[in-house]
Amino acid sequence: GKNEYDLLVIGGGSGGLACAKEAARFGRKVAVLDYVEPSPQGTKWGLGGTCVNVGCIPKKLMHQAALLGSAVKDAQHYGWNIAQPVHHTWSVMAQAVQNYVKSLNWGHRVQLQDKKVKYFNMKGRFSDPHTIHGLTKAGKETVVTAENIVIATGGRPKYPTHIAGALEYGITSDDLFWLKESPGKTLTPFVFNVSLECAGFLTGIGLDTTVMMRSIPLRGFDQQMASLVTEHMESYGTKFLKRCFPTKVEKLESNRLQVTWLNTDLGTEETDSFDTVMWAIGRDPDTETLNLETVGVKTNSETGKIIVDASEATSVPHIYAVGDITEGRPELTPTAIAAGKLLAQRLFGQSSELMDYDNVPTTVFTPLEYGCVGLSEEAAVQCYGSDNIEVYHAYYKPLEFTVAERDATQCYMKMVCLREREQRILGLHFIGPNAGEVTQGFALGIKCGATYPQLLKTIGIHPTCAEEITKLHITKRSGLDATVTGC
Amino acid sequence: AHKEDNPQKLLDMNRHTPVPHSYDYDLIVIGGGSGGLAAAKEAAKYEKKVMVLDFVTPTPLGNSWGLGGTCVNVGCIPKKLMHQGALLGQALQDSRKFGWQFTEEVKHNWMTMTESVQNYIGSLNWGYRVALREKKITFENAYGEFVGPHTIKATNKRGVEKLYTAERFLIATGERPRYLGIPGDKEYCISSDDLFSLPYCPGKTLVVGASYVALECAGFLAGLGLDVTVMVRSILLRGFDQDIANKIGEYMQEHGVSFIREFVPIKVEQIEEGTPGRLKVTAKSTKGNQIIEGEYNTVLLAIGRDACTRKIGLDKVGVKINEKTGKIPVNDEEQTNVPYIYAVGDILQDTLELTPLAIQAGRLLVQRLYAGSTSKCDYVNVPTTVFTPLEYGACGYSEEAAVEKFGEENIEVYHSHFWPLEWTVPSRDNNKCYAKIICNIQDNERVIGFHVLGPNAGEITQGFAAAIKCGLTKEQLDSTIGIHPVCAEV
């Protein structure tokens, strides 16, 4: 018989909703399934996916809260008289952030309704390539059939289940943003951008925060930039336990947590107590309960992510996947949204445009932000050889830091270019305030194949931090001092 | 940089007639501002004998400043710092919504801010003096004027005159604020030349003018808690996209700045002396005979700037200037009608008055003169930002200019209001930030104009300007992934 829907999307996050809404634009019959399995600590949330509820949005808002703490300090240098003490109340911030997120959940519900997309708050699993069994919280089952199915279930934070006490006593980013009470003295072991960003804003709002890293920070990112970012955090007040990894977590009588870890440098076991331990060791794709094996959707044996081709198609016809769940794609909201939209356009809108995953810009919202697009220096060297690339770089000082007497030691930028005549730009890296705003426009330029000479021809806007990018001229090769001096 | 040991050969290469005279200097730069200093420092790289003359004629109220020109002393730098002071005031309000707690009453101390800003500027003045010394550039704090071919007279503060000759000259004297020419203007009013070092809080201020200087100053003064009124003769931000100019005005009005439109002051009188004192301003309508009066502590004139070209002896060497505007017409190599005299910066006719442009033009000029380069300064698609409370970044055509040049049917305007994520929690305006791009349909929908109104507009616009330089099209814009969540992704 006929399938009930033209398109069924499993997962109401960035990718899923974008795809569903785009398909609805073509007059198609679309349904979205979204369900949030509560975290081990019991946290759950509404429609919108990771980004809206436990990702980008609350993260940036709490990052902003921390930045405003710095602004309060700066303001005094600029003549604002503020009586001490100044302190931060977690619950005021958390409630404001949570209220905003809830308004977004509501907004998404309304949008789906407006676009006549059917919404099911159910957990879905495949029974055949066109049939999904959905289960509500109450246990009621509904069967839905669709011509095309898009899997966009995203990922959830991993727990280091091999560490005693990790699951029972630790939280993850899924819980942090929904805490009603301050997390207090916090430890975040392992170091992906999530943990650095969280550690950053927790420090910024005045909490005693420690980051524990086994090896390198921000794996996959340019390592020189990664160390500048962590260096800044250290001078900002975040504590770092380097080359350590936790071995067990126990609960004390006071309800605090005792963490034991191995210091691989000294070969000794150390211990300390914390109020909160937040794991940020990576995310697992949410595919376990989908029943993918039944329909034969292939996943990567190591990561568990769904394997897709350039058109987001899985190994099964009419079944697609977008977003964090797909193998080899950046785990970013804008790429999921773009991929979801383009997929809908190809399925229903006679388009043939594929998603371009090259030169996707991103920003790490640590206290001193890091924006980048294109290749890291290491990747460029690996790809082209160090003789064939030129790296232009500069240490600069944002004007606003002068009067505020802020340390700009880690404010740094570099541009990795091909050395041959045209000098095409391969990668751009910027650490400083508003890094996202700075990087976005240049990402466009790189998409247009920008070359170093073209950049030099661009006149700067004065006074900004971004203008320093158009003035880059000292190469790493020259060994000259790369500090920007005056106008 | 090329080090040529045969200057004669170099001159031949540059197609200049070799001169047999021996001059005091290879190059004398008149004006130690953005353009002048950049050119001088570049020339020193090629081991040229360079002199810089810089002199600040005191303002009517007696104010003066050090080496560095407008930008450093009475322009971009102090402006952006005071703008930041105002933004931080707003940040204090926002921070409460994000959980920060401190006393309800927060007041701003003008002296604390001004002192910090002036200290920073002092360090820049000092830095320039040191840089010139290190590069062996002769610096004289003296007023330069031409007295004959290849010869200038330098007069210092004490009136001591010296004569210098040079093979080439670069005029980079910039501009100074214009006065109204009404009774009381020079005696009682201040300009941007005075504002940034004012040794007392300006208090209730009337800003006369609708230039970006007027709006930026009015904006930060209001942000610091002062009672500010802007008196505008006709339109806001002449020359800028008017749709955006109006949005800027609206925003300022909603945030505490009063506007008096279609009036001009005709008289300023002092009611009471003091720091600040009290002034009475009488103004007349531009549309009839209505007269109004108002009382203010300070009147800030920001009605435009005049080029410093009338009193530097240009007639003695035959350099033509535009008699009406005082600006100097040059060819695309910054050369005046007198072959050995060049000009850069704000004094040039038909260019944008911007520091980075002056610097670029100065540097490239010197590279052409002494290093065999042929690169010319690109005056097209120069980005700029107005640092009003709601910042405005732009590159390329305004909507009106695009319609005029290409015709309405040949352009497409894409636009969007956006709500910066950081404004959500503190419940700030949700429909004021705005972005628009203007595309040329006939040229593959090439982006010919970019406009953004919102926080950090300068940082956002810079990269887009680079992309526009690379020939950005709408399609490429669409296919570029946004960074989330930032304003620029819109």
mmCIF file of N, CA and C in Angstrom, chain A residues 55-74 86 88-90 92-94 96-97 100 176-177 196-206 236 363-369 406 432-437, chain B residues 84 87-102 419-428 454-456 485-487:
data_model
loop_
_atom_site.group_PDB
_atom_site.id
_atom_site.type_symbol
_atom_site.label_atom_id
_atom_site.label_comp_id
_atom_site.label_asym_id
_atom_site.label_seq_id
_atom_site.Cartn_x
_atom_site.Cartn_y
_atom_site.Cartn_z
ATOM 1 N N GLY A 55 23.475 22.365 23.915
ATOM 2 C CA GLY A 55 24.664 22.598 23.097
ATOM 3 C C GLY A 55 24.926 24.080 22.902
ATOM 4 N N CYS A 56 25.106 24.431 21.612
ATOM 5 C CA CYS A 56 25.493 25.785 21.215
ATOM 6 C C CYS A 56 24.794 26.918 21.974
ATOM 7 N N ILE A 57 23.463 26.816 22.069
ATOM 8 C CA ILE A 57 22.703 27.945 22.603
ATOM 9 C C ILE A 57 22.974 28.198 24.091
ATOM 10 N N PRO A 58 22.675 27.219 24.966
ATOM 11 C CA PRO A 58 22.973 27.496 26.369
ATOM 12 C C PRO A 58 24.466 27.722 26.596
ATOM 13 N N LYS A 59 25.310 27.053 25.805
ATOM 14 C CA LYS A 59 26.752 27.217 25.976
ATOM 15 C C LYS A 59 27.160 28.653 25.708
ATOM 16 N N LYS A 60 26.676 29.209 24.596
ATOM 17 C CA LYS A 60 27.062 30.580 24.245
ATOM 18 C C LYS A 60 26.493 31.581 25.252
ATOM 19 N N LEU A 61 25.299 31.319 25.741
ATOM 20 C CA LEU A 61 24.706 32.222 26.730
ATOM 21 C C LEU A 61 25.492 32.206 28.030
ATOM 22 N N MET A 62 25.917 31.039 28.467
ATOM 23 C CA MET A 62 26.691 30.980 29.707
ATOM 24 C C MET A 62 28.090 31.549 29.482
ATOM 25 N N HIS A 63 28.623 31.344 28.285
ATOM 26 C CA HIS A 63 29.896 31.956 27.902
ATOM 27 C C HIS A 63 29.743 33.473 27.967
ATOM 28 N N GLN A 64 28.615 33.968 27.494
ATOM 29 C CA GLN A 64 28.350 35.404 27.531
ATOM 30 C C GLN A 64 28.288 35.889 28.978
ATOM 31 N N ALA A 65 27.693 35.100 29.848
ATOM 32 C CA ALA A 65 27.626 35.480 31.261
ATOM 33 C C ALA A 65 29.036 35.661 31.810
ATOM 34 N N ALA A 66 29.921 34.729 31.455
ATOM 35 C CA ALA A 66 31.304 34.825 31.917
ATOM 36 C C ALA A 66 31.990 36.048 31.327
ATOM 37 N N LEU A 67 31.760 36.304 30.025
ATOM 38 C CA LEU A 67 32.351 37.475 29.377
ATOM 39 C C LEU A 67 31.865 38.760 30.053
ATOM 40 N N LEU A 68 30.598 38.759 30.437
ATOM 41 C CA LEU A 68 30.067 39.945 31.102
ATOM 42 C C LEU A 68 30.735 40.157 32.446
ATOM 43 N N GLY A 69 31.152 39.065 33.090
ATOM 44 C CA GLY A 69 31.910 39.210 34.325
ATOM 45 C C GLY A 69 33.197 39.981 34.076
ATOM 46 N N SER A 70 33.870 39.650 32.969
ATOM 47 C CA SER A 70 35.073 40.398 32.593
ATOM 48 C C SER A 70 34.732 41.832 32.255
ATOM 49 N N ALA A 71 33.583 42.022 31.604
ATOM 50 C CA ALA A 71 33.158 43.368 31.227
ATOM 51 C C ALA A 71 32.953 44.228 32.466
ATOM 52 N N VAL A 72 32.411 43.609 33.519
ATOM 53 C CA VAL A 72 32.194 44.361 34.755
ATOM 54 C C VAL A 72 33.550 44.849 35.286
ATOM 55 N N LYS A 73 34.560 43.984 35.194
ATOM 56 C CA LYS A 73 35.901 44.387 35.653
ATOM 57 C C LYS A 73 36.460 45.491 34.764
ATOM 58 N N ASP A 74 36.349 45.303 33.429
ATOM 59 C CA ASP A 74 36.841 46.305 32.475
ATOM 60 C C ASP A 74 36.175 47.652 32.710
ATOM 61 N N VAL A 86 31.303 42.120 43.836
ATOM 62 C CA VAL A 86 30.459 41.723 42.718
ATOM 63 C C VAL A 86 30.439 40.208 42.730
ATOM 64 N N HIS A 88 28.321 36.362 41.452
ATOM 65 C CA HIS A 88 27.441 35.764 40.457
ATOM 66 C C HIS A 88 26.541 34.718 41.100
ATOM 67 N N THR A 89 25.277 34.764 40.694
ATOM 68 C CA THR A 89 24.328 33.780 41.215
ATOM 69 C C THR A 89 23.922 32.834 40.095
ATOM 70 N N TRP A 90 24.299 31.568 40.245
ATOM 71 C CA TRP A 90 24.040 30.565 39.214
ATOM 72 C C TRP A 90 22.557 30.485 38.863
ATOM 73 N N VAL A 92 20.087 32.524 38.941
ATOM 74 C CA VAL A 92 19.522 33.599 38.110
ATOM 75 C C VAL A 92 19.878 33.351 36.659
ATOM 76 N N MET A 93 21.142 33.022 36.407
ATOM 77 C CA MET A 93 21.605 32.776 35.042
ATOM 78 C C MET A 93 20.928 31.544 34.464
ATOM 79 N N ALA A 94 20.967 30.461 35.240
ATOM 80 C CA ALA A 94 20.429 29.208 34.730
ATOM 81 C C ALA A 94 18.961 29.339 34.381
ATOM 82 N N ALA A 96 17.338 32.072 33.544
ATOM 83 C CA ALA A 96 17.180 32.907 32.354
ATOM 84 C C ALA A 96 17.498 32.101 31.098
ATOM 85 N N VAL A 97 18.574 31.331 31.153
ATOM 86 C CA VAL A 97 18.975 30.536 29.994
ATOM 87 C C VAL A 97 17.923 29.461 29.712
ATOM 88 N N TYR A 100 14.838 30.816 28.139
ATOM 89 C CA TYR A 100 15.017 31.132 26.727
ATOM 90 C C TYR A 100 14.968 29.856 25.890
ATOM 91 N N LEU A 176 24.606 19.786 32.759
ATOM 92 C CA LEU A 176 25.173 21.047 33.254
ATOM 93 C C LEU A 176 24.254 22.235 33.056
ATOM 94 N N PHE A 177 23.707 22.360 31.827
ATOM 95 C CA PHE A 177 22.926 23.558 31.520
ATOM 96 C C PHE A 177 21.565 23.582 32.208
ATOM 97 N N LEU A 196 36.391 22.328 27.415
ATOM 98 C CA LEU A 196 37.127 23.581 27.557
ATOM 99 C C LEU A 196 36.171 24.760 27.627
ATOM 100 N N GLU A 197 35.163 24.744 26.787
ATOM 101 C CA GLU A 197 34.204 25.852 26.797
ATOM 102 C C GLU A 197 33.478 25.921 28.138
ATOM 103 N N CYS A 198 33.050 24.766 28.624
ATOM 104 C CA CYS A 198 32.340 24.759 29.910
ATOM 105 C C CYS A 198 33.270 25.175 31.042
ATOM 106 N N ALA A 199 34.472 24.607 31.066
ATOM 107 C CA ALA A 199 35.429 24.982 32.112
ATOM 108 C C ALA A 199 35.686 26.476 32.060
ATOM 109 N N GLY A 200 35.742 27.015 30.855
ATOM 110 C CA GLY A 200 35.974 28.440 30.677
ATOM 111 C C GLY A 200 34.899 29.294 31.311
ATOM 112 N N PHE A 201 33.642 29.006 31.005
ATOM 113 C CA PHE A 201 32.613 29.876 31.570
ATOM 114 C C PHE A 201 32.390 29.610 33.047
ATOM 115 N N LEU A 202 32.620 28.392 33.489
ATOM 116 C CA LEU A 202 32.493 28.132 34.923
ATOM 117 C C LEU A 202 33.538 28.954 35.691
ATOM 118 N N THR A 203 34.751 29.010 35.156
ATOM 119 C CA THR A 203 35.787 29.839 35.774
ATOM 120 C C THR A 203 35.360 31.292 35.760
ATOM 121 N N GLY A 204 34.816 31.720 34.623
ATOM 122 C CA GLY A 204 34.423 33.110 34.452
ATOM 123 C C GLY A 204 33.348 33.572 35.415
ATOM 124 N N ILE A 205 32.470 32.652 35.836
ATOM 125 C CA ILE A 205 31.439 33.085 36.775
ATOM 126 C C ILE A 205 31.887 32.862 38.216
ATOM 127 N N GLY A 206 33.172 32.528 38.381
ATOM 128 C CA GLY A 206 33.733 32.522 39.719
ATOM 129 C C GLY A 206 33.859 31.166 40.393
ATOM 130 N N TYR A 236 43.732 32.780 33.107
ATOM 131 C CA TYR A 236 42.393 33.277 33.414
ATOM 132 C C TYR A 236 41.898 32.682 34.744
ATOM 133 N N THR A 363 34.010 27.938 15.505
ATOM 134 C CA THR A 363 34.582 28.729 16.585
ATOM 135 C C THR A 363 34.460 27.976 17.892
ATOM 136 N N VAL A 364 35.536 28.020 18.680
ATOM 137 C CA VAL A 364 35.512 27.442 20.011
ATOM 138 C C VAL A 364 35.309 28.607 20.967
ATOM 139 N N PHE A 365 34.235 28.553 21.743
ATOM 140 C CA PHE A 365 33.882 29.697 22.587
ATOM 141 C C PHE A 365 34.473 29.570 23.988
ATOM 142 N N THR A 366 35.806 29.514 24.013
ATOM 143 C CA THR A 366 36.534 29.534 25.270
ATOM 144 C C THR A 366 36.630 30.991 25.713
ATOM 145 N N PRO A 367 37.090 31.271 26.945
ATOM 146 C CA PRO A 367 37.133 32.669 27.391
ATOM 147 C C PRO A 367 37.799 33.588 26.376
ATOM 148 N N LEU A 368 38.931 33.160 25.796
ATOM 149 C CA LEU A 368 39.473 33.883 24.659
ATOM 150 C C LEU A 368 39.114 32.999 23.460
ATOM 151 N N GLU A 369 38.220 33.497 22.604
ATOM 152 C CA GLU A 369 37.631 32.655 21.556
ATOM 153 C C GLU A 369 38.605 32.318 20.427
ATOM 154 N N ARG A 406 44.151 44.630 30.137
ATOM 155 C CA ARG A 406 44.040 43.179 30.036
ATOM 156 C C ARG A 406 45.234 42.603 29.291
ATOM 157 N N GLY A 432 40.934 35.571 19.750
ATOM 158 C CA GLY A 432 40.674 36.914 20.244
ATOM 159 C C GLY A 432 39.202 37.085 20.516
ATOM 160 N N PRO A 433 38.803 38.271 20.965
ATOM 161 C CA PRO A 433 37.389 38.504 21.225
ATOM 162 C C PRO A 433 36.572 38.437 19.933
ATOM 163 N N ASN A 434 35.317 37.964 20.044
ATOM 164 C CA ASN A 434 34.411 37.911 18.890
ATOM 165 C C ASN A 434 34.984 37.134 17.705
ATOM 166 N N ALA A 435 35.700 36.041 18.013
ATOM 167 C CA ALA A 435 36.366 35.292 16.958
ATOM 168 C C ALA A 435 35.393 34.797 15.903
ATOM 169 N N GLY A 436 34.188 34.435 16.328
ATOM 170 C CA GLY A 436 33.202 33.952 15.362
ATOM 171 C C GLY A 436 32.855 35.026 14.352
ATOM 172 N N GLU A 437 32.591 36.238 14.863
ATOM 173 C CA GLU A 437 32.235 37.349 13.972
ATOM 174 C C GLU A 437 33.380 37.649 12.999
ATOM 175 N N GLN B 84 33.574 52.118 23.645
ATOM 176 C CA GLN B 84 33.688 50.906 24.457
ATOM 177 C C GLN B 84 33.234 51.193 25.883
ATOM 178 N N LEU B 87 29.579 51.054 25.762
ATOM 179 C CA LEU B 87 29.106 49.675 25.593
ATOM 180 C C LEU B 87 29.221 48.909 26.909
ATOM 181 N N LEU B 88 30.289 49.187 27.656
ATOM 182 C CA LEU B 88 30.464 48.495 28.930
ATOM 183 C C LEU B 88 29.364 48.889 29.904
ATOM 184 N N GLY B 89 28.897 50.143 29.801
ATOM 185 C CA GLY B 89 27.778 50.552 30.645
ATOM 186 C C GLY B 89 26.562 49.685 30.363
ATOM 187 N N GLN B 90 26.319 49.435 29.074
ATOM 188 C CA GLN B 90 25.213 48.566 28.683
ATOM 189 C C GLN B 90 25.460 47.148 29.171
ATOM 190 N N ALA B 91 26.723 46.716 29.050
ATOM 191 C CA ALA B 91 27.080 45.355 29.491
ATOM 192 C C ALA B 91 26.784 45.185 30.973
ATOM 193 N N LEU B 92 26.987 46.249 31.746
ATOM 194 C CA LEU B 92 26.694 46.156 33.174
ATOM 195 C C LEU B 92 25.215 45.859 33.384
ATOM 196 N N GLN B 93 24.373 46.521 32.603
ATOM 197 C CA GLN B 93 22.936 46.261 32.716
ATOM 198 C C GLN B 93 22.617 44.825 32.337
ATOM 199 N N ASP B 94 23.177 44.387 31.192
ATOM 200 C CA ASP B 94 22.939 43.016 30.714
ATOM 201 C C ASP B 94 23.401 41.999 31.751
ATOM 202 N N SER B 95 24.528 42.291 32.391
ATOM 203 C CA SER B 95 25.139 41.271 33.240
ATOM 204 C C SER B 95 24.227 40.889 34.398
ATOM 205 N N ARG B 96 23.400 41.801 34.826
ATOM 206 C CA ARG B 96 22.487 41.446 35.927
ATOM 207 C C ARG B 96 21.556 40.322 35.502
ATOM 208 N N LYS B 97 21.112 40.377 34.248
ATOM 209 C CA LYS B 97 20.195 39.336 33.766
ATOM 210 C C LYS B 97 20.909 37.997 33.649
ATOM 211 N N PHE B 98 22.224 38.060 33.522
ATOM 212 C CA PHE B 98 22.995 36.830 33.410
ATOM 213 C C PHE B 98 23.500 36.362 34.775
ATOM 214 N N GLY B 99 22.961 36.965 35.832
ATOM 215 C CA GLY B 99 23.289 36.473 37.166
ATOM 216 C C GLY B 99 24.291 37.287 37.959
ATOM 217 N N TRP B 100 24.826 38.356 37.390
ATOM 218 C CA TRP B 100 25.803 39.146 38.143
ATOM 219 C C TRP B 100 25.066 40.108 39.061
ATOM 220 N N GLN B 101 25.553 40.230 40.283
ATOM 221 C CA GLN B 101 24.894 41.110 41.237
ATOM 222 C C GLN B 101 25.846 42.130 41.799
ATOM 223 N N PHE B 102 25.418 43.382 41.752
ATOM 224 C CA PHE B 102 26.178 44.457 42.383
ATOM 225 C C PHE B 102 25.195 45.581 42.643
ATOM 226 N N TRP B 419 18.279 38.713 15.746
ATOM 227 C CA TRP B 419 18.305 38.974 17.184
ATOM 228 C C TRP B 419 19.551 38.306 17.753
ATOM 229 N N PRO B 420 20.599 39.093 18.051
ATOM 230 C CA PRO B 420 21.820 38.472 18.564
ATOM 231 C C PRO B 420 21.487 37.609 19.778
ATOM 232 N N LEU B 421 22.050 36.415 19.815
ATOM 233 C CA LEU B 421 21.767 35.511 20.923
ATOM 234 C C LEU B 421 22.017 36.173 22.270
ATOM 235 N N GLU B 422 23.088 36.987 22.341
ATOM 236 C CA GLU B 422 23.450 37.606 23.614
ATOM 237 C C GLU B 422 22.425 38.643 24.070
ATOM 238 N N TRP B 423 21.528 39.047 23.163
ATOM 239 C CA TRP B 423 20.524 40.047 23.533
ATOM 240 C C TRP B 423 19.237 39.397 24.055
ATOM 241 N N THR B 424 19.138 38.059 23.906
ATOM 242 C CA THR B 424 17.878 37.398 24.249
ATOM 243 C C THR B 424 17.654 37.430 25.753
ATOM 244 N N VAL B 425 18.601 36.891 26.480
ATOM 245 C CA VAL B 425 18.437 36.813 27.932
ATOM 246 C C VAL B 425 18.193 38.177 28.582
ATOM 247 N N PRO B 426 18.982 39.218 28.222
ATOM 248 C CA PRO B 426 18.678 40.502 28.850
ATOM 249 C C PRO B 426 17.504 41.239 28.204
ATOM 250 N N SER B 427 16.774 40.560 27.360
ATOM 251 C CA SER B 427 15.575 41.129 26.732
ATOM 252 C C SER B 427 15.819 42.433 25.996
ATOM 253 N N ARG B 428 16.904 42.466 25.248
ATOM 254 C CA ARG B 428 17.133 43.672 24.467
ATOM 255 C C ARG B 428 16.378 43.567 23.153
ATOM 256 N N GLY B 454 24.512 46.028 13.826
ATOM 257 C CA GLY B 454 24.457 45.163 14.997
ATOM 258 C C GLY B 454 25.768 45.224 15.751
ATOM 259 N N PRO B 455 25.857 44.461 16.851
ATOM 260 C CA PRO B 455 27.094 44.487 17.641
ATOM 261 C C PRO B 455 28.289 43.964 16.849
ATOM 262 N N ASN B 456 29.452 44.520 17.118
ATOM 263 C CA ASN B 456 30.697 44.083 16.473
ATOM 264 C C ASN B 456 30.628 44.147 14.948
ATOM 265 N N PRO B 485 26.708 29.925 17.350
ATOM 266 C CA PRO B 485 25.771 31.017 17.063
ATOM 267 C C PRO B 485 26.479 32.356 17.097
ATOM 268 N N VAL B 486 26.628 32.976 15.955
ATOM 269 C CA VAL B 486 27.173 34.333 15.925
ATOM 270 C C VAL B 486 26.256 35.185 15.063
ATOM 271 N N CYS B 487 26.420 36.495 15.162
ATOM 272 C CA CYS B 487 25.577 37.374 14.353
ATOM 273 C C CYS B 487 25.941 37.240 12.884
#
